[in-house]
Amino acid sequence: MTSGHDTHVAASGAHPLLTRALTRESGRARQLLAAGEWRPASPDAEAAAAVLARLTAPLPTQRAATARTSATDRDRRLQRILRTTLHHLDAGAVRPPTAALLTAVARALLPWHAHPNPPAAAAAPRFGDVPRTADGVAAPPTEAGEALLPDLIALFAALAETSPPEAIPLTPPVEPWQVQYTGRFRRHGRPAPGVWTAETVGCPGCGGTAGPWTVTCDWRLTALGCPCGVVTHEHGLALSEVWLLLPDA
């Protein structure tokens, strides 16, 4: 993005969106696309097209719209962008550059993870709380979220463009990352609509669940290193279940 990490804030200025990763990854994506160093493969273009459709979706036209229904519709659009992003991220079909960009978009849109429509079960994943006003009303920074849309629309439109039939997909390298995290990771399942299960991930060596974990990721596989020395890839966590709990970096 062009405006940086600290610019996208709520009207009160109290709740900035986490856009550091988005600023970095969107800028990198633009440079690679402009230089011809990234020609997205079919799964990447399909994911970009799906996110683009959410980004450009018009708000519903209502004959008797009120301020409350209008605000809900605006937040619901942002929530749908986030959910579509997470769906394609966790499906595991996209390549590392697209995964890095999708995670950055998801990070920025976290305030809409459960707003205005929270998941239907207590075991559903939670990645942070929606900021609330003094009277306890949920108040995500809607204007700040909407300010991201024009740049994202342009970027995802470029990603979604179909390459010429003779063009061979070109995937630029993405730097792996490593970070320390103290806390629990929860592996979530959804066996039926509105039904969620959750299981705390433990070290296969010592059974520890709270870390501090050494999290290593190459955007394809995520490894969890326990203080006991055991490193595992067999934790079953989706990328979002790891990335969205970590500090914005």
Short mmCIF file of C-alpha atoms in Angstrom, two decimals:
data_model
loop_
_atom_site.label_atom_id
_atom_site.label_comp_id
_atom_site.label_asym_id
_atom_site.label_seq_id
_atom_site.Cartn_x
_atom_site.Cartn_y
_atom_site.Cartn_z
CA MET A 1 0.00 0.00 0.00
CA THR A 2 1.14 3.54 -0.54
CA SER A 3 0.14 5.08 2.78
CA GLY A 4 2.04 2.93 5.25
CA HIS A 5 1.42 1.13 8.50
CA ASP A 6 0.38 4.02 10.71
CA THR A 7 -1.98 5.84 8.34
CA HIS A 8 -5.06 3.63 8.26
CA VAL A 9 -6.75 4.42 11.56
CA ALA A 10 -10.27 4.71 12.84
CA ALA A 11 -11.90 8.13 12.97
CA SER A 12 -10.94 8.41 16.63
CA GLY A 13 -7.33 7.53 15.82
CA ALA A 14 -7.42 4.96 18.63
CA HIS A 15 -7.43 1.70 16.64
CA PRO A 16 -4.90 1.49 13.80
CA LEU A 17 -5.17 -1.38 11.36
CA LEU A 18 -2.22 -3.76 11.23
CA THR A 19 -0.94 -2.92 7.75
CA ARG A 20 2.83 -3.21 8.10
CA ALA A 21 2.89 -6.60 6.35
CA LEU A 22 0.38 -5.38 3.76
CA THR A 23 2.49 -2.34 2.91
CA ARG A 24 5.53 -4.58 2.42
CA GLU A 25 3.89 -7.41 0.48
CA SER A 26 1.70 -5.27 -1.79
CA GLY A 27 4.66 -3.06 -2.70
CA ARG A 28 6.75 -6.12 -3.47
CA ALA A 29 3.95 -7.65 -5.56
CA ARG A 30 3.58 -4.49 -7.63
CA GLN A 31 7.31 -4.34 -8.35
CA LEU A 32 7.46 -8.00 -9.38
CA LEU A 33 4.41 -7.76 -11.64
CA ALA A 34 5.64 -4.54 -13.28
CA ALA A 35 9.07 -6.07 -13.93
CA GLY A 36 7.58 -9.24 -15.41
CA GLU A 37 9.20 -11.32 -12.68
CA TRP A 38 5.89 -12.80 -11.50
CA ARG A 39 3.45 -14.57 -13.78
CA PRO A 40 0.88 -16.14 -11.46
CA ALA A 41 0.00 -19.78 -11.97
CA SER A 42 -3.64 -20.75 -12.48
CA PRO A 43 -4.46 -21.37 -8.77
CA ASP A 44 -2.97 -17.98 -7.87
CA ALA A 45 -4.97 -16.18 -10.57
CA GLU A 46 -8.15 -17.98 -9.49
CA ALA A 47 -7.63 -16.99 -5.85
CA ALA A 48 -6.92 -13.40 -6.90
CA ALA A 49 -10.09 -13.32 -9.00
CA ALA A 50 -12.18 -14.59 -6.10
CA VAL A 51 -10.78 -11.96 -3.74
CA LEU A 52 -11.20 -9.30 -6.43
CA ALA A 53 -14.89 -10.16 -6.76
CA ARG A 54 -15.32 -9.48 -3.05
CA LEU A 55 -13.27 -6.29 -3.21
CA THR A 56 -15.42 -4.86 -6.00
CA ALA A 57 -18.79 -6.09 -4.72
CA PRO A 58 -21.26 -3.17 -4.52
CA LEU A 59 -23.17 -2.51 -1.36
CA PRO A 60 -26.79 -3.69 -1.51
CA THR A 61 -29.41 -1.17 -2.53
CA GLN A 62 -32.10 -0.80 0.11
CA ARG A 63 -35.19 1.30 -0.19
CA ALA A 64 -35.27 2.19 3.50
CA ALA A 65 -31.62 2.05 4.50
CA THR A 66 -30.75 3.42 7.91
CA ALA A 67 -27.41 4.45 9.32
CA ARG A 68 -27.27 1.15 11.19
CA THR A 69 -28.06 -1.07 8.18
CA SER A 70 -25.64 0.88 6.01
CA ALA A 71 -22.84 0.43 8.57
CA THR A 72 -23.60 -3.28 8.82
CA ASP A 73 -23.49 -3.70 5.04
CA ARG A 74 -20.14 -1.90 4.86
CA ASP A 75 -18.68 -4.12 7.58
CA ARG A 76 -20.16 -7.25 6.03
CA ARG A 77 -18.38 -6.49 2.74
CA LEU A 78 -15.04 -6.24 4.57
CA GLN A 79 -15.79 -9.43 6.46
CA ARG A 80 -16.51 -11.30 3.23
CA ILE A 81 -13.22 -10.11 1.75
CA LEU A 82 -11.42 -11.48 4.81
CA ARG A 83 -13.23 -14.83 4.75
CA THR A 84 -12.58 -15.34 1.05
CA THR A 85 -8.91 -14.49 1.59
CA LEU A 86 -8.61 -17.00 4.43
CA HIS A 87 -10.41 -19.69 2.43
CA HIS A 88 -7.94 -19.51 -0.45
CA LEU A 89 -4.96 -19.10 1.87
CA ASP A 90 -5.74 -22.18 3.93
CA ALA A 91 -6.75 -24.32 0.94
CA GLY A 92 -3.02 -24.68 0.28
CA ALA A 93 -3.21 -24.38 -3.53
CA VAL A 94 -1.53 -21.00 -3.99
CA ARG A 95 2.21 -20.52 -4.32
CA PRO A 96 4.37 -18.70 -1.74
CA PRO A 97 4.19 -15.14 -3.18
CA THR A 98 0.40 -15.28 -3.26
CA ALA A 99 0.28 -16.84 0.21
CA ALA A 100 2.42 -14.01 1.57
CA LEU A 101 0.10 -11.40 0.05
CA LEU A 102 -3.08 -13.12 1.24
CA THR A 103 -1.80 -13.38 4.79
CA ALA A 104 -0.98 -9.67 4.76
CA VAL A 105 -4.50 -8.80 3.57
CA ALA A 106 -6.00 -11.04 6.25
CA ARG A 107 -3.86 -9.40 8.93
CA ALA A 108 -5.11 -5.95 7.96
CA LEU A 109 -8.75 -7.05 7.96
CA LEU A 110 -8.66 -8.92 11.29
CA PRO A 111 -11.13 -6.55 13.02
CA TRP A 112 -13.83 -8.06 10.78
CA HIS A 113 -13.06 -11.68 11.61
CA ALA A 114 -16.19 -11.96 13.77
CA HIS A 115 -17.96 -8.72 12.89
CA PRO A 116 -20.74 -8.19 12.05
CA ASN A 117 -21.47 -11.93 11.84
CA PRO A 118 -19.56 -13.94 14.45
CA PRO A 119 -19.04 -17.67 13.85
CA ALA A 120 -21.86 -19.81 15.17
CA ALA A 121 -19.91 -21.87 17.70
CA ALA A 122 -17.73 -21.08 20.70
CA ALA A 123 -14.93 -23.28 19.35
CA ALA A 124 -14.62 -21.23 16.15
CA PRO A 125 -11.23 -19.54 15.71
CA ARG A 126 -10.61 -16.14 17.29
CA PHE A 127 -7.70 -13.98 16.24
CA GLY A 128 -8.12 -10.88 18.35
CA ASP A 129 -10.99 -8.76 19.59
CA VAL A 130 -13.02 -6.13 17.75
CA PRO A 131 -12.37 -2.72 19.34
CA ARG A 132 -15.32 -1.50 21.41
CA THR A 133 -16.60 1.90 22.42
CA ALA A 134 -17.04 3.01 26.03
CA ASP A 135 -20.61 1.63 26.04
CA GLY A 136 -19.42 -1.81 24.93
CA VAL A 137 -20.60 -1.59 21.32
CA ALA A 138 -18.36 -3.25 18.73
CA ALA A 139 -16.71 -0.57 16.64
CA PRO A 140 -14.33 -1.81 13.93
CA PRO A 141 -12.49 0.95 12.02
CA THR A 142 -14.74 0.73 8.97
CA GLU A 143 -13.49 3.84 7.17
CA ALA A 144 -9.89 2.71 7.60
CA GLY A 145 -10.76 -0.69 6.15
CA GLU A 146 -12.53 0.84 3.18
CA ALA A 147 -9.54 3.12 2.55
CA LEU A 148 -7.55 -0.01 1.67
CA LEU A 149 -9.92 -1.08 -1.11
CA PRO A 150 -8.83 1.07 -4.10
CA ASP A 151 -5.18 -0.03 -3.92
CA LEU A 152 -6.17 -3.65 -3.30
CA ILE A 153 -8.58 -3.64 -6.25
CA ALA A 154 -5.84 -2.44 -8.59
CA LEU A 155 -3.35 -4.99 -7.27
CA PHE A 156 -5.68 -8.00 -7.35
CA ALA A 157 -6.94 -7.02 -10.81
CA ALA A 158 -3.35 -7.26 -12.03
CA LEU A 159 -2.91 -10.62 -10.31
CA ALA A 160 -6.13 -11.99 -11.74
CA GLU A 161 -5.25 -11.18 -15.36
CA THR A 162 -4.96 -14.30 -17.44
CA SER A 163 -1.46 -14.90 -18.79
CA PRO A 164 -1.11 -15.66 -22.51
CA PRO A 165 -1.55 -19.39 -23.22
CA GLU A 166 2.10 -19.75 -24.20
CA ALA A 167 3.36 -18.04 -21.06
CA ILE A 168 4.98 -20.24 -18.45
CA PRO A 169 4.12 -19.33 -14.84
CA LEU A 170 7.00 -17.58 -13.14
CA THR A 171 7.15 -17.67 -9.36
CA PRO A 172 9.64 -15.38 -7.61
CA PRO A 173 11.30 -16.59 -4.41
CA VAL A 174 9.89 -15.50 -1.08
CA GLU A 175 12.10 -15.21 1.96
CA PRO A 176 11.28 -17.68 4.75
CA TRP A 177 10.75 -16.22 8.20
CA GLN A 178 11.25 -17.26 11.80
CA VAL A 179 9.75 -15.76 14.95
CA GLN A 180 9.36 -16.63 18.62
CA TYR A 181 5.86 -17.00 20.02
CA THR A 182 4.75 -17.73 23.58
CA GLY A 183 1.20 -18.98 23.80
CA ARG A 184 -1.10 -21.73 22.60
CA PHE A 185 -1.97 -22.69 19.05
CA ARG A 186 -5.44 -24.11 18.41
CA ARG A 187 -6.23 -26.41 15.50
CA HIS A 188 -9.82 -25.87 14.36
CA GLY A 189 -12.13 -28.14 12.42
CA ARG A 190 -15.59 -27.66 10.94
CA PRO A 191 -17.27 -31.05 10.54
CA ALA A 192 -20.65 -29.48 9.72
CA PRO A 193 -22.07 -26.01 9.02
CA GLY A 194 -22.11 -24.04 12.26
CA VAL A 195 -20.24 -26.81 14.10
CA TRP A 196 -16.64 -26.20 15.12
CA THR A 197 -14.10 -28.30 16.97
CA ALA A 198 -10.84 -27.09 18.49
CA GLU A 199 -7.75 -28.84 19.82
CA THR A 200 -4.71 -27.30 21.49
CA VAL A 201 -1.51 -28.27 19.70
CA GLY A 202 1.12 -29.95 21.86
CA CYS A 203 4.74 -30.86 21.33
CA PRO A 204 5.00 -34.53 20.24
CA GLY A 205 8.10 -34.85 22.37
CA CYS A 206 7.27 -33.37 25.79
CA GLY A 207 3.59 -32.52 25.39
CA GLY A 208 4.15 -28.81 26.06
CA THR A 209 1.50 -26.46 24.69
CA ALA A 210 2.56 -22.92 25.63
CA GLY A 211 6.02 -22.60 24.06
CA PRO A 212 7.90 -20.43 23.67
CA TRP A 213 7.68 -21.81 20.14
CA THR A 214 10.17 -21.14 17.40
CA VAL A 215 7.92 -20.73 14.38
CA THR A 216 9.60 -21.20 10.99
CA CYS A 217 7.75 -20.87 7.69
CA ASP A 218 8.70 -20.96 4.00
CA TRP A 219 5.09 -20.16 2.94
CA ARG A 220 4.50 -23.80 2.15
CA LEU A 221 5.28 -25.56 5.41
CA THR A 222 5.23 -24.22 8.95
CA ALA A 223 7.43 -25.82 11.62
CA LEU A 224 7.00 -25.46 15.37
CA GLY A 225 10.13 -25.80 17.49
CA CYS A 226 9.64 -26.59 21.17
CA PRO A 227 12.07 -25.58 23.96
CA CYS A 228 12.68 -29.31 24.51
CA GLY A 229 14.39 -29.44 21.11
CA VAL A 230 11.71 -31.20 19.10
CA VAL A 231 10.71 -29.59 15.79
CA THR A 232 7.50 -30.73 14.13
CA HIS A 233 5.71 -30.12 10.84
CA GLU A 234 2.97 -32.57 11.81
CA HIS A 235 0.85 -30.18 13.86
CA GLY A 236 -2.05 -29.95 11.41
CA LEU A 237 -2.39 -26.18 11.76
CA ALA A 238 -3.60 -24.09 8.85
CA LEU A 239 -1.36 -21.18 7.93
CA SER A 240 -3.88 -18.65 9.24
CA GLU A 241 -4.03 -20.45 12.61
CA VAL A 242 -0.35 -19.65 13.02
CA TRP A 243 0.22 -16.38 11.17
CA LEU A 244 -2.75 -14.43 12.53
CA LEU A 245 -1.66 -15.00 16.13
CA LEU A 246 1.84 -13.65 15.60
CA PRO A 247 2.90 -9.98 15.97
CA ASP A 248 2.51 -7.78 12.89
CA ALA A 249 5.94 -7.87 11.27
#
